Amino acid sequence: MTDKRRKFGTLVAALLPQLYRYAYWLNQDGQIAEDVVQDALLRAWRAIDSLKDETRAKAWLLTIVRREHARRFEGVQPVFVDLGALELADTAYPAEAAADAADLRRLIAELEPAYREPLVLQVVVGLSCEEIAELLDLNKATVLTRLFRARRLLTQRVAAPVVTDAGGIL
């Protein structure tokens, strides 16, 4: 096995779960996430010689995943289908915890991208503020501000009363 293959194999083995989690958060579809990661890894393999500093490998690969996702959906208008009251059984979590998790995912998805992306990169992918700053081409102070505002917005939205269709407050 060549040094190039060994280097790439080590990177993939160490970072694949994080790459997949990030791709999944970008589109909420497991199959598409797998395809995006696979395409990103193919692109990374072709450009592995451009990675000079292995300590920056995670940010480098996450950038490729992010760009591959954008490339995949460039100019595509999604088709939305009303699923109505479709319920999927989730036996991994109690129903209340699953509902809370779904509500939190919905609230995060409703954040504007400038706040959502750093939050997902920190919480889901586990990047540091420095790594997020490098990946998003921002300075660290901006990342910290956006993370603070994202959390504050989520806290406000969780604490806000929910108005039902009938006009009642839950």
PDB file of C-alpha atoms in Angstrom, residues 31-133:
ATOM      1  CA  GLN A  31     -29.113   8.092   1.202  1.00  0.00           C
ATOM      2  CA  ILE A  32     -28.276  11.551  -0.089  1.00  0.00           C
ATOM      3  CA  ALA A  33     -25.834  12.034   2.801  1.00  0.00           C
ATOM      4  CA  GLU A  34     -24.063   8.798   1.853  1.00  0.00           C
ATOM      5  CA  ASP A  35     -23.866   9.893  -1.782  1.00  0.00           C
ATOM      6  CA  VAL A  36     -22.549  13.340  -0.858  1.00  0.00           C
ATOM      7  CA  VAL A  37     -19.881  11.837   1.402  1.00  0.00           C
ATOM      8  CA  GLN A  38     -18.881   9.315  -1.248  1.00  0.00           C
ATOM      9  CA  ASP A  39     -18.590  12.038  -3.896  1.00  0.00           C
ATOM     10  CA  ALA A  40     -16.663  14.224  -1.463  1.00  0.00           C
ATOM     11  CA  LEU A  41     -14.248  11.410  -0.646  1.00  0.00           C
ATOM     12  CA  LEU A  42     -13.664  10.758  -4.337  1.00  0.00           C
ATOM     13  CA  ARG A  43     -12.911  14.454  -4.823  1.00  0.00           C
ATOM     14  CA  ALA A  44     -10.655  14.402  -1.735  1.00  0.00           C
ATOM     15  CA  TRP A  45      -8.766  11.356  -3.033  1.00  0.00           C
ATOM     16  CA  ARG A  46      -8.012  13.186  -6.242  1.00  0.00           C
ATOM     17  CA  ALA A  47      -6.760  16.208  -4.294  1.00  0.00           C
ATOM     18  CA  ILE A  48      -5.048  14.449  -1.365  1.00  0.00           C
ATOM     19  CA  ASP A  49      -1.670  15.823  -2.434  1.00  0.00           C
ATOM     20  CA  SER A  50      -2.974  19.358  -1.804  1.00  0.00           C
ATOM     21  CA  LEU A  51      -3.399  18.550   1.909  1.00  0.00           C
ATOM     22  CA  LYS A  52      -0.113  19.799   3.308  1.00  0.00           C
ATOM     23  CA  ASP A  53      -1.012  19.946   7.011  1.00  0.00           C
ATOM     24  CA  GLU A  54      -2.695  16.811   8.320  1.00  0.00           C
ATOM     25  CA  THR A  55      -3.892  18.666  11.422  1.00  0.00           C
ATOM     26  CA  ARG A  56      -6.292  20.531   9.140  1.00  0.00           C
ATOM     27  CA  ALA A  57      -7.648  17.364   7.530  1.00  0.00           C
ATOM     28  CA  LYS A  58     -11.027  17.478   9.298  1.00  0.00           C
ATOM     29  CA  ALA A  59     -11.761  21.048   8.183  1.00  0.00           C
ATOM     30  CA  TRP A  60     -10.466  20.230   4.697  1.00  0.00           C
ATOM     31  CA  LEU A  61     -12.774  17.216   4.328  1.00  0.00           C
ATOM     32  CA  LEU A  62     -15.779  19.005   5.849  1.00  0.00           C
ATOM     33  CA  THR A  63     -15.269  21.836   3.366  1.00  0.00           C
ATOM     34  CA  ILE A  64     -15.294  19.329   0.524  1.00  0.00           C
ATOM     35  CA  VAL A  65     -18.515  17.742   1.881  1.00  0.00           C
ATOM     36  CA  ARG A  66     -20.118  21.181   2.196  1.00  0.00           C
ATOM     37  CA  ARG A  67     -19.173  22.139  -1.362  1.00  0.00           C
ATOM     38  CA  GLU A  68     -20.209  18.754  -2.732  1.00  0.00           C
ATOM     39  CA  HIS A  69     -23.626  19.163  -1.100  1.00  0.00           C
ATOM     40  CA  ALA A  70     -23.998  22.655  -2.592  1.00  0.00           C
ATOM     41  CA  ARG A  71     -22.910  21.363  -5.993  1.00  0.00           C
ATOM     42  CA  ARG A  72     -25.461  18.545  -5.849  1.00  0.00           C
ATOM     43  CA  PHE A  73     -28.378  20.881  -5.152  1.00  0.00           C
ATOM     44  CA  GLU A  74     -27.312  23.840  -7.242  1.00  0.00           C
ATOM     45  CA  GLY A  75     -30.361  25.016  -9.171  1.00  0.00           C
ATOM     46  CA  VAL A  76     -32.552  22.158  -7.915  1.00  0.00           C
ATOM     47  CA  GLN A  77     -36.021  23.054  -6.708  1.00  0.00           C
ATOM     48  CA  PRO A  78     -37.181  20.465  -4.163  1.00  0.00           C
ATOM     49  CA  VAL A  79     -40.603  18.903  -4.499  1.00  0.00           C
ATOM     50  CA  PHE A  80     -42.528  19.029  -1.248  1.00  0.00           C
ATOM     51  CA  VAL A  81     -45.246  16.532  -0.458  1.00  0.00           C
ATOM     52  CA  ASP A  82     -47.750  16.998   2.349  1.00  0.00           C
ATOM     53  CA  LEU A  83     -47.490  13.862   4.432  1.00  0.00           C
ATOM     54  CA  GLY A  84     -50.338  14.895   6.680  1.00  0.00           C
ATOM     55  CA  ALA A  85     -50.592  12.840   9.824  1.00  0.00           C
ATOM     56  CA  LEU A  86     -48.030  10.248   8.788  1.00  0.00           C
ATOM     57  CA  GLU A  87     -46.405   8.867  11.902  1.00  0.00           C
ATOM     58  CA  LEU A  88     -43.294   6.752  11.982  1.00  0.00           C
ATOM     59  CA  ALA A  89     -42.650   4.480  14.923  1.00  0.00           C
ATOM     60  CA  ASP A  90     -39.367   5.127  16.677  1.00  0.00           C
ATOM     61  CA  THR A  91     -38.641   2.462  19.239  1.00  0.00           C
ATOM     62  CA  ALA A  92     -35.199   3.814  20.090  1.00  0.00           C
ATOM     63  CA  TYR A  93     -36.626   6.686  22.171  1.00  0.00           C
ATOM     64  CA  PRO A  94     -39.756   7.133  24.228  1.00  0.00           C
ATOM     65  CA  ALA A  95     -42.417   9.015  22.272  1.00  0.00           C
ATOM     66  CA  GLU A  96     -42.036  12.207  24.302  1.00  0.00           C
ATOM     67  CA  ALA A  97     -38.240  12.315  23.880  1.00  0.00           C
ATOM     68  CA  ALA A  98     -38.599  11.683  20.146  1.00  0.00           C
ATOM     69  CA  ALA A  99     -41.115  14.515  19.883  1.00  0.00           C
ATOM     70  CA  ASP A 100     -38.773  16.834  21.797  1.00  0.00           C
ATOM     71  CA  ALA A 101     -35.865  15.869  19.539  1.00  0.00           C
ATOM     72  CA  ALA A 102     -37.991  16.452  16.437  1.00  0.00           C
ATOM     73  CA  ASP A 103     -39.063  19.856  17.773  1.00  0.00           C
ATOM     74  CA  LEU A 104     -35.450  20.801  18.457  1.00  0.00           C
ATOM     75  CA  ARG A 105     -34.356  19.675  14.969  1.00  0.00           C
ATOM     76  CA  ARG A 106     -37.193  21.743  13.484  1.00  0.00           C
ATOM     77  CA  LEU A 107     -36.193  24.806  15.518  1.00  0.00           C
ATOM     78  CA  ILE A 108     -32.558  24.436  14.478  1.00  0.00           C
ATOM     79  CA  ALA A 109     -33.589  24.027  10.833  1.00  0.00           C
ATOM     80  CA  GLU A 110     -35.611  27.258  11.089  1.00  0.00           C
ATOM     81  CA  LEU A 111     -32.570  29.268  12.165  1.00  0.00           C
ATOM     82  CA  GLU A 112     -31.072  31.368   9.427  1.00  0.00           C
ATOM     83  CA  PRO A 113     -28.035  29.632   7.877  1.00  0.00           C
ATOM     84  CA  ALA A 114     -25.542  32.082   9.406  1.00  0.00           C
ATOM     85  CA  TYR A 115     -26.555  30.817  12.861  1.00  0.00           C
ATOM     86  CA  ARG A 116     -27.558  27.249  12.044  1.00  0.00           C
ATOM     87  CA  GLU A 117     -24.359  26.155  10.330  1.00  0.00           C
ATOM     88  CA  PRO A 118     -21.879  27.029  13.110  1.00  0.00           C
ATOM     89  CA  LEU A 119     -24.219  25.470  15.691  1.00  0.00           C
ATOM     90  CA  VAL A 120     -24.513  22.205  13.754  1.00  0.00           C
ATOM     91  CA  LEU A 121     -20.765  22.110  13.141  1.00  0.00           C
ATOM     92  CA  GLN A 122     -20.101  22.497  16.859  1.00  0.00           C
ATOM     93  CA  VAL A 123     -22.844  20.297  18.308  1.00  0.00           C
ATOM     94  CA  VAL A 124     -23.226  17.567  15.687  1.00  0.00           C
ATOM     95  CA  VAL A 125     -19.763  17.395  14.140  1.00  0.00           C
ATOM     96  CA  GLY A 126     -17.836  18.421  17.263  1.00  0.00           C
ATOM     97  CA  LEU A 127     -15.656  21.117  15.753  1.00  0.00           C
ATOM     98  CA  SER A 128     -13.924  23.743  17.856  1.00  0.00           C
ATOM     99  CA  CYS A 129     -14.572  27.452  17.287  1.00  0.00           C
ATOM    100  CA  GLU A 130     -11.230  27.728  15.524  1.00  0.00           C
ATOM    101  CA  GLU A 131     -12.091  24.868  13.158  1.00  0.00           C
ATOM    102  CA  ILE A 132     -15.529  26.358  12.436  1.00  0.00           C
ATOM    103  CA  ALA A 133     -13.933  29.736  11.720  1.00  0.00           C
TER     104      ALA A 133
END
